[in-house]
Amino acid sequence: MFDYNFHWRPVFKSVPDLLDAGLLTLQVAILSMLIGIVIGLGLAVIRMNMRGPLYWFATSWVELARNTPALFQLFFFGFGLGAFGLHLTPYTIVLAGLSFNCAGYLAENFRGGFQAVPDTQRRAGLSLGMTSWQVYTRILIPQVFRIVYHPLTNQLVWAVLMSSLGMLVGFRELSGETQFFASRTYRIFEYFAVTAVIYYVLVKLILLASRLLAVRLFRY
Amino acid sequence: MIEIRGLHKYFGALHVLRGIDLDVPKGEVLSVIGASGSGKSTLLYCINGLEPIQKGAIRVDGTDVHAKGTNLNKLRQRMGMVFQQWNSFPHLTALENVALAPRIVKGKSRAEAREIAAYQLQHVGLGDKLNAYPNALSGGQQQRLAIARALAMEPDYMLFDEATSALDPELVGEVLDTMRVLAEEGMTMICVTHEMGFARDVSDRVAYFHEGVIAEIGPPTQIFGAPRSELTRKFLAKVR
């Protein structure tokens, strides 16, 4: 009933390649998070303070990012823009798609974070003669980051896992690389089993790093 | 000198300030008393431009606070404000709380700002708490921290918005003592307060607010000894 013969040797031989691809996964996830944080902060601030076209632009971004499949968002940057003659490299497609998605989710996290900081903090900063920019960067955002720190970690984990969609636009990150080897050797189960372990370890390392960083960052 | 002329302030349809005329000369300690909702705190927010006004004018040393083109950030550096909720910045130590504005607003060097901060914290009796985070301080200590933070900008005026009314009773004294020290040093102060003892003992003048107007203003001996307005008499009879 179960006559599948496991062949692990080819998988183990390509572990170094898989680990390299894992680094690429991590890289694109972290980069898209950084871009997502910057844009997400901007979107949140726009949505809280502005009306008119900018507000609608930011709101549409958040709505699209959160309410359509991440895969479709990747396809938009890949095949969608491709249809208009704009051909991005697989790396750029994944980076753009993930950043778009992260920015949308993070914008809502940040908005909740800003609302959790009492308005009196803003007033106290202004009353000291600070500009709005200084109030945001020195007083509000540091507090918001503490509030959204764990959601932020979750989003990074999410980005790592979601980057596996990159395989569908020809990006050879961890999943793409696995798929490549698996289809050459037909050891599909073995390859994806090992890759699952690599993803698992990667995520655990991120969670550990996040916990250590929190101890270092939040001493209050 | 703070000059207020014909000030009207609305929150939507609510007419909060209904024609305030008031001069506060340099060196004066003015206490503002009155029932909740009479517009006392709103007046302070209008003076430092945190709330827009609908009619009238407020001038601080000749600068029209609400005129277009007034640099509010510059103006606010001259007016320290202490709020009812002690809003120390929770992510910064006491020293950093106080040193932040001198450094980023006034452009002092890091070392200089920390020196100012240490001095002001000593001034309000928190010399042993320089590296404490606000969550390790009591309400009274946090409120004194807020006072030190405002003083570090070397303001000409200090506005106190019910600085003690959110504190536990046993912590009120230490904050009032700090305010007393400032008054003795000659700081110009407008104190919105429910502390009648403080208003009587420390202020040069007391203004009684009633429904958005100054019902009576005069030296504490007048307000507390022989109030001329029936409204003042009624209010004081209730709070005593």
XYZ file of C-alpha atoms in Angstrom:
460
model
C 0.000 0.000 0.000
C 2.929 2.258 0.545
C 5.623 1.526 -1.972
C 7.295 4.908 -2.269
C 11.056 4.711 -1.880
C 12.605 7.713 -0.216
C 15.775 9.077 -1.789
C 17.271 11.715 0.400
C 20.786 11.803 -1.055
C 20.100 14.305 -3.892
C 18.259 16.537 -1.473
C 21.092 16.575 1.030
C 23.526 17.306 -1.776
C 21.620 20.424 -2.702
C 21.124 21.668 0.855
C 23.804 24.363 0.418
C 21.913 25.653 -2.627
C 18.665 25.565 -0.693
C 20.228 27.498 2.165
C 21.469 30.117 -0.284
C 17.941 30.374 -1.635
C 16.728 30.645 1.967
C 18.951 33.683 2.412
C 17.411 35.172 -0.698
C 13.964 34.545 0.777
C 15.000 36.241 3.990
C 16.499 39.141 2.083
C 13.436 39.826 -0.013
C 11.170 39.443 3.023
C 13.189 41.874 5.137
C 13.517 44.382 2.311
C 9.803 44.273 1.593
C 9.132 44.765 5.306
C 11.384 47.825 5.435
C 9.714 49.301 2.366
C 6.330 48.275 3.767
C 7.048 50.000 7.093
C 7.975 53.291 5.461
C 5.020 53.262 3.063
C 2.655 51.824 5.679
C 3.507 54.662 8.090
C 2.857 57.145 5.313
C -0.467 55.531 4.404
C -1.561 55.490 8.042
C -0.675 59.145 8.583
C -2.446 60.145 5.368
C -5.559 58.201 6.304
C -5.665 59.794 9.748
C -4.974 63.386 8.778
C -6.025 64.050 5.225
C -9.083 64.229 3.047
C -9.425 64.265 -0.718
C -7.412 62.429 -3.392
C -4.522 61.431 -1.120
C -6.935 59.910 1.354
C -8.645 57.921 -1.382
C -5.328 56.800 -2.814
C -4.159 55.528 0.595
C -7.492 53.922 1.362
C -7.614 52.131 -1.993
C -4.113 50.814 -1.414
C -5.024 49.421 1.992
C -8.290 47.936 0.731
C -6.686 46.240 -2.281
C -3.710 44.924 -0.328
C -5.851 43.434 2.408
C -8.814 42.169 0.462
C -7.323 40.516 -2.610
C -5.119 37.410 -2.696
C -1.419 38.125 -2.335
C -0.856 35.919 -5.357
C -2.980 38.234 -7.518
C -0.926 41.163 -6.287
C 2.257 39.408 -7.386
C 0.682 38.555 -10.731
C -0.268 42.196 -11.176
C 3.358 43.281 -10.868
C 4.432 40.361 -13.039
C 1.938 39.671 -15.801
C -0.209 42.769 -15.269
C 2.542 45.286 -15.830
C 4.044 42.912 -18.387
C 0.899 43.305 -20.480
C 1.668 47.023 -20.618
C 5.192 46.306 -21.779
C 6.783 46.870 -18.395
C 8.823 43.746 -17.706
C 10.253 43.478 -14.223
C 12.748 40.855 -13.099
C 11.296 38.086 -10.902
C 13.138 39.554 -7.930
C 11.577 42.979 -8.478
C 8.134 41.484 -9.004
C 8.273 39.669 -5.679
C 9.771 42.641 -3.866
C 7.146 45.004 -5.271
C 4.270 42.602 -4.622
C 5.294 41.827 -1.061
C 6.008 45.485 -0.300
C 2.592 46.458 -1.639
C 0.953 43.801 0.493
C 2.988 44.551 3.644
C 2.395 48.291 3.345
C -1.360 47.729 3.242
C -1.440 45.457 6.271
C 1.064 47.519 8.238
C -0.843 50.741 7.526
C -3.772 49.353 9.479
C -1.514 48.143 12.287
C 0.090 51.552 12.500
C -3.265 53.311 12.440
C -4.371 51.247 15.423
C -1.048 52.013 17.098
C -1.409 55.759 16.610
C -4.912 55.636 18.012
C -3.615 53.866 21.107
C -1.266 56.761 21.898
C -3.212 59.411 23.832
C -3.697 62.691 21.970
C -2.225 64.478 24.971
C 1.203 63.174 23.920
C 0.903 65.131 20.677
C -0.234 68.227 22.525
C 2.589 67.942 25.037
C 5.107 67.792 22.200
C 3.571 70.757 20.389
C 3.449 72.762 23.604
C 7.237 72.377 23.845
C 7.597 74.063 20.477
C 8.161 70.914 18.437
C 7.048 70.799 14.819
C 4.496 68.195 13.738
C 7.324 66.242 12.100
C 9.291 66.209 15.362
C 6.212 65.176 17.308
C 5.700 62.262 14.929
C 9.297 61.096 14.713
C 10.368 61.658 18.316
C 7.233 61.017 20.324
C 4.458 59.228 18.474
C 6.250 56.784 16.165
C 8.583 55.365 18.850
C 5.531 54.616 20.980
C 3.612 53.206 18.027
C 6.483 50.844 17.227
C 6.336 49.421 20.687
C 2.581 48.914 20.408
C 2.777 47.209 17.001
C 6.020 45.370 17.638
C 4.496 41.893 17.791
C 2.154 42.425 14.837
C 5.250 43.664 13.004
C 7.068 40.426 13.792
C 4.060 38.464 12.579
C 4.080 40.428 9.356
C 7.748 39.588 8.774
C 7.015 35.897 9.283
C 4.087 36.278 6.935
C 6.351 37.933 4.348
C 8.856 35.068 4.570
C 6.139 32.495 4.015
C 4.365 34.529 1.366
C 7.544 35.023 -0.635
C 7.119 31.359 -1.621
C 4.536 32.620 -4.103
C 7.555 33.975 -5.953
C 8.024 30.488 -7.380
C 4.953 31.150 -9.548
C 6.563 34.129 -11.245
C 9.845 32.351 -11.792
C 11.716 33.666 -8.784
C 14.204 31.151 -7.408
C 13.911 31.906 -3.741
C 13.622 28.964 -1.362
C 10.440 27.527 -2.877
C 11.410 28.319 -6.437
C 14.786 26.666 -5.950
C 13.126 23.649 -4.353
C 10.706 23.364 -7.211
C 13.614 23.592 -9.656
C 15.550 20.757 -8.021
C 12.451 18.695 -7.372
C 11.379 18.755 -10.978
C 14.855 17.774 -12.135
C 15.172 14.805 -9.775
C 11.510 13.870 -9.266
C 12.195 13.690 -5.517
C 9.345 16.152 -4.936
C 8.277 14.992 -1.490
C 11.833 14.852 -0.136
C 12.728 18.283 -1.432
C 9.627 19.986 -0.096
C 9.963 18.175 3.243
C 13.489 19.507 3.695
C 12.427 22.958 2.538
C 9.573 22.953 5.035
C 12.134 22.329 7.761
C 14.248 25.208 6.486
C 11.200 27.532 6.516
C 10.375 26.375 10.007
C 13.875 27.047 11.314
C 13.962 30.401 9.522
C 10.729 31.502 11.174
C 11.875 30.286 14.590
C 15.100 32.240 14.179
C 13.126 35.364 13.303
C 10.935 34.956 16.374
C 13.987 34.456 18.565
C 15.760 37.481 17.102
C 12.608 39.531 17.552
C 12.381 38.535 21.194
C 16.029 39.397 21.840
C 15.654 42.704 20.040
C 12.577 43.551 22.127
C 14.557 43.114 25.345
C 17.218 45.426 23.984
C 14.773 48.030 22.619
C 12.043 48.324 25.208
C 13.506 49.066 28.552
C 10.465 50.895 29.802
C 2.758 90.372 28.859
C -0.237 88.367 27.723
C -3.105 90.487 26.377
C -6.475 88.973 25.613
C -9.106 91.075 23.898
C -12.720 90.178 23.189
C -11.962 86.462 22.944
C -14.707 84.152 21.740
C -14.303 80.430 21.297
C -16.790 77.892 20.023
C -16.677 74.105 19.931
C -19.194 73.620 17.144
C -22.393 75.179 18.424
C -21.076 75.316 21.978
C -20.046 78.851 22.915
C -17.253 78.150 25.399
C -15.588 81.529 25.832
C -17.945 84.493 25.572
C -15.823 87.590 25.447
C -12.712 87.445 27.587
C -10.602 90.532 28.234
C -7.563 89.911 30.355
C -4.030 91.239 30.814
C -1.378 89.199 32.544
C 1.740 91.284 33.141
C 5.210 89.771 33.516
C 5.841 88.346 36.939
C 2.214 87.881 37.859
C 0.749 84.665 39.186
C -2.862 84.458 38.087
C -5.114 81.685 39.326
C -8.194 80.829 37.332
C -10.983 79.170 39.262
C -14.488 78.149 38.354
C -16.760 75.192 37.768
C -15.878 72.474 35.269
C -16.927 73.466 31.769
C -16.632 77.173 32.447
C -13.905 77.501 29.832
C -10.825 77.777 32.065
C -8.736 75.091 30.358
C -9.890 76.155 26.911
C -8.486 79.595 27.627
C -5.024 78.092 28.191
C -5.235 76.050 24.975
C -6.162 79.218 23.098
C -3.281 81.154 24.636
C -0.660 78.766 23.310
C -2.433 78.186 20.030
C -3.423 74.553 20.550
C -7.036 75.607 19.917
C -8.101 78.067 17.220
C -10.287 81.010 18.254
C -13.260 82.473 16.435
C -13.187 86.107 17.516
C -10.921 88.495 19.356
C -7.174 88.367 19.760
C -4.469 87.043 22.050
C -1.095 88.739 22.033
C 1.965 87.420 23.813
C 4.670 90.064 24.124
C 3.038 91.788 21.185
C 2.854 88.703 18.936
C -0.655 87.847 17.789
C -0.969 84.120 18.583
C -3.688 83.380 16.053
C -2.535 85.625 13.218
C -1.651 83.907 9.963
C 2.096 83.645 9.654
C 2.754 83.527 13.389
C 5.404 80.946 14.091
C 3.609 78.941 16.755
C 6.587 76.674 17.366
C 8.698 79.705 18.236
C 5.964 81.189 20.367
C 5.311 77.994 22.307
C 8.953 77.809 23.300
C 8.278 80.862 25.438
C 5.189 79.360 27.053
C 5.596 76.192 29.061
C 2.474 74.163 29.539
C 1.648 71.540 32.134
C -1.409 69.402 31.543
C -3.914 67.744 33.775
C -2.902 64.246 32.688
C 0.795 63.964 33.452
C 1.920 63.190 29.940
C 5.533 62.387 30.284
C 6.894 60.577 27.240
C 6.861 56.913 28.338
C 9.641 55.767 26.003
C 12.218 58.185 27.401
C 13.942 58.392 30.782
C 13.277 61.399 32.988
C 16.498 62.978 31.767
C 15.694 62.306 28.112
C 12.145 63.615 28.580
C 13.505 66.945 29.705
C 16.520 67.097 27.392
C 14.595 66.303 24.183
C 13.047 69.680 23.391
C 16.117 71.809 24.234
C 18.096 69.578 21.887
C 15.776 69.229 18.893
C 13.828 72.485 19.188
C 16.480 74.856 20.468
C 19.402 73.062 18.856
C 21.466 72.695 22.012
C 24.212 70.104 22.009
C 23.479 66.746 23.575
C 25.739 67.466 26.541
C 24.307 70.915 27.095
C 20.722 69.634 26.889
C 21.462 66.911 29.426
C 23.026 69.460 31.735
C 19.939 71.663 31.531
C 17.732 68.635 32.073
C 19.670 67.468 35.124
C 19.486 70.969 36.564
C 15.739 71.289 36.045
C 15.050 67.839 37.452
C 17.005 68.796 40.537
C 14.993 72.005 40.619
C 11.709 70.076 40.924
C 13.175 67.573 43.376
C 13.777 64.671 41.006
C 17.565 64.789 41.095
C 17.695 61.137 42.090
C 15.412 59.962 39.267
C 17.364 61.066 36.204
C 17.502 57.627 34.624
C 14.102 56.390 35.721
C 11.421 55.739 33.123
C 8.077 57.446 33.778
C 6.349 54.159 34.562
C 8.606 53.894 37.617
C 7.495 57.321 38.855
C 4.415 58.228 40.876
C 1.797 60.579 39.450
C 3.176 63.468 41.467
C 6.703 62.754 40.289
C 5.534 62.531 36.685
C 3.780 65.852 37.026
C 6.944 67.424 38.430
C 8.809 65.854 35.528
C 6.368 67.592 33.189
C 7.087 70.882 34.952
C 10.848 70.355 34.605
C 10.356 69.536 30.924
C 8.535 72.803 30.350
C 11.084 74.783 32.371
C 13.995 73.370 30.374
C 12.831 75.521 27.457
C 13.425 78.571 29.682
C 9.913 79.895 29.087
C 8.760 83.375 30.036
C 5.319 82.066 30.912
C 4.007 78.890 32.476
C 0.472 77.686 31.897
C -0.849 75.103 34.350
C -3.997 73.259 33.340
C -5.356 71.725 36.532
C -1.935 70.307 37.209
C -3.037 68.540 40.377
C -6.594 67.433 39.714
C -5.725 64.003 38.323
C -3.427 63.194 41.250
C -4.079 61.131 44.334
C -4.708 63.486 47.266
C -1.450 62.678 49.015
C 0.539 63.632 45.907
C -1.033 67.042 45.361
C 1.169 68.776 47.926
C 4.501 68.051 46.251
C 3.312 69.477 42.935
C 1.835 72.581 44.541
C 5.099 73.077 46.429
C 6.987 73.003 43.148
C 4.581 75.557 41.688
C 5.057 77.713 44.788
C 8.824 77.679 44.260
C 8.339 78.883 40.684
C 6.024 81.657 41.815
C 8.569 82.808 44.371
C 11.231 82.847 41.666
C 9.141 85.372 39.781
C 7.805 83.161 36.959
C 4.735 84.525 35.195
C 2.084 81.877 35.692
C -1.508 81.244 34.753
C -2.805 78.418 36.892
C -6.170 76.872 36.200
C -6.833 75.195 39.499
C -9.327 73.713 41.895
C -6.909 74.191 44.791
C -8.414 77.170 46.585
C -5.630 77.189 49.176
C -3.037 77.546 46.445
C -5.051 80.257 44.682
C -5.398 82.194 47.919
C -1.829 81.886 49.162
C 0.255 82.038 46.009
C -1.503 84.135 43.389
C -1.358 87.861 42.869
C -4.797 87.824 41.299
C -7.606 85.322 41.047
C -10.076 85.176 38.167
C -13.409 83.483 38.683
C -14.800 82.022 35.437
C -18.510 81.528 35.065
C -20.030 80.152 31.856
C -17.336 81.491 29.586
C -16.874 84.941 31.067
C -14.745 86.319 33.876
C -17.364 86.969 36.527
C -14.858 88.556 38.875
C -11.145 89.178 38.999
C -9.104 90.665 41.787
C -6.537 89.997 44.483
C -7.112 86.865 46.564
C -8.114 89.008 49.565
C -11.003 90.347 47.508
C -12.091 87.081 45.895
C -11.848 84.974 49.024
C -12.440 87.711 51.623
C -15.027 90.005 50.140
C -16.218 88.841 46.753
C -18.146 91.520 44.902
C -20.064 89.176 42.668
C -22.906 87.083 43.917
C -21.741 84.330 41.516
C -18.300 84.191 43.124
C -19.825 84.001 46.556
C -22.093 81.117 45.539
C -19.245 79.197 43.885
C -16.909 79.568 46.852
C -19.638 78.560 49.259
C -19.934 75.316 47.290
C -16.250 74.418 47.046
C -15.357 75.233 50.596
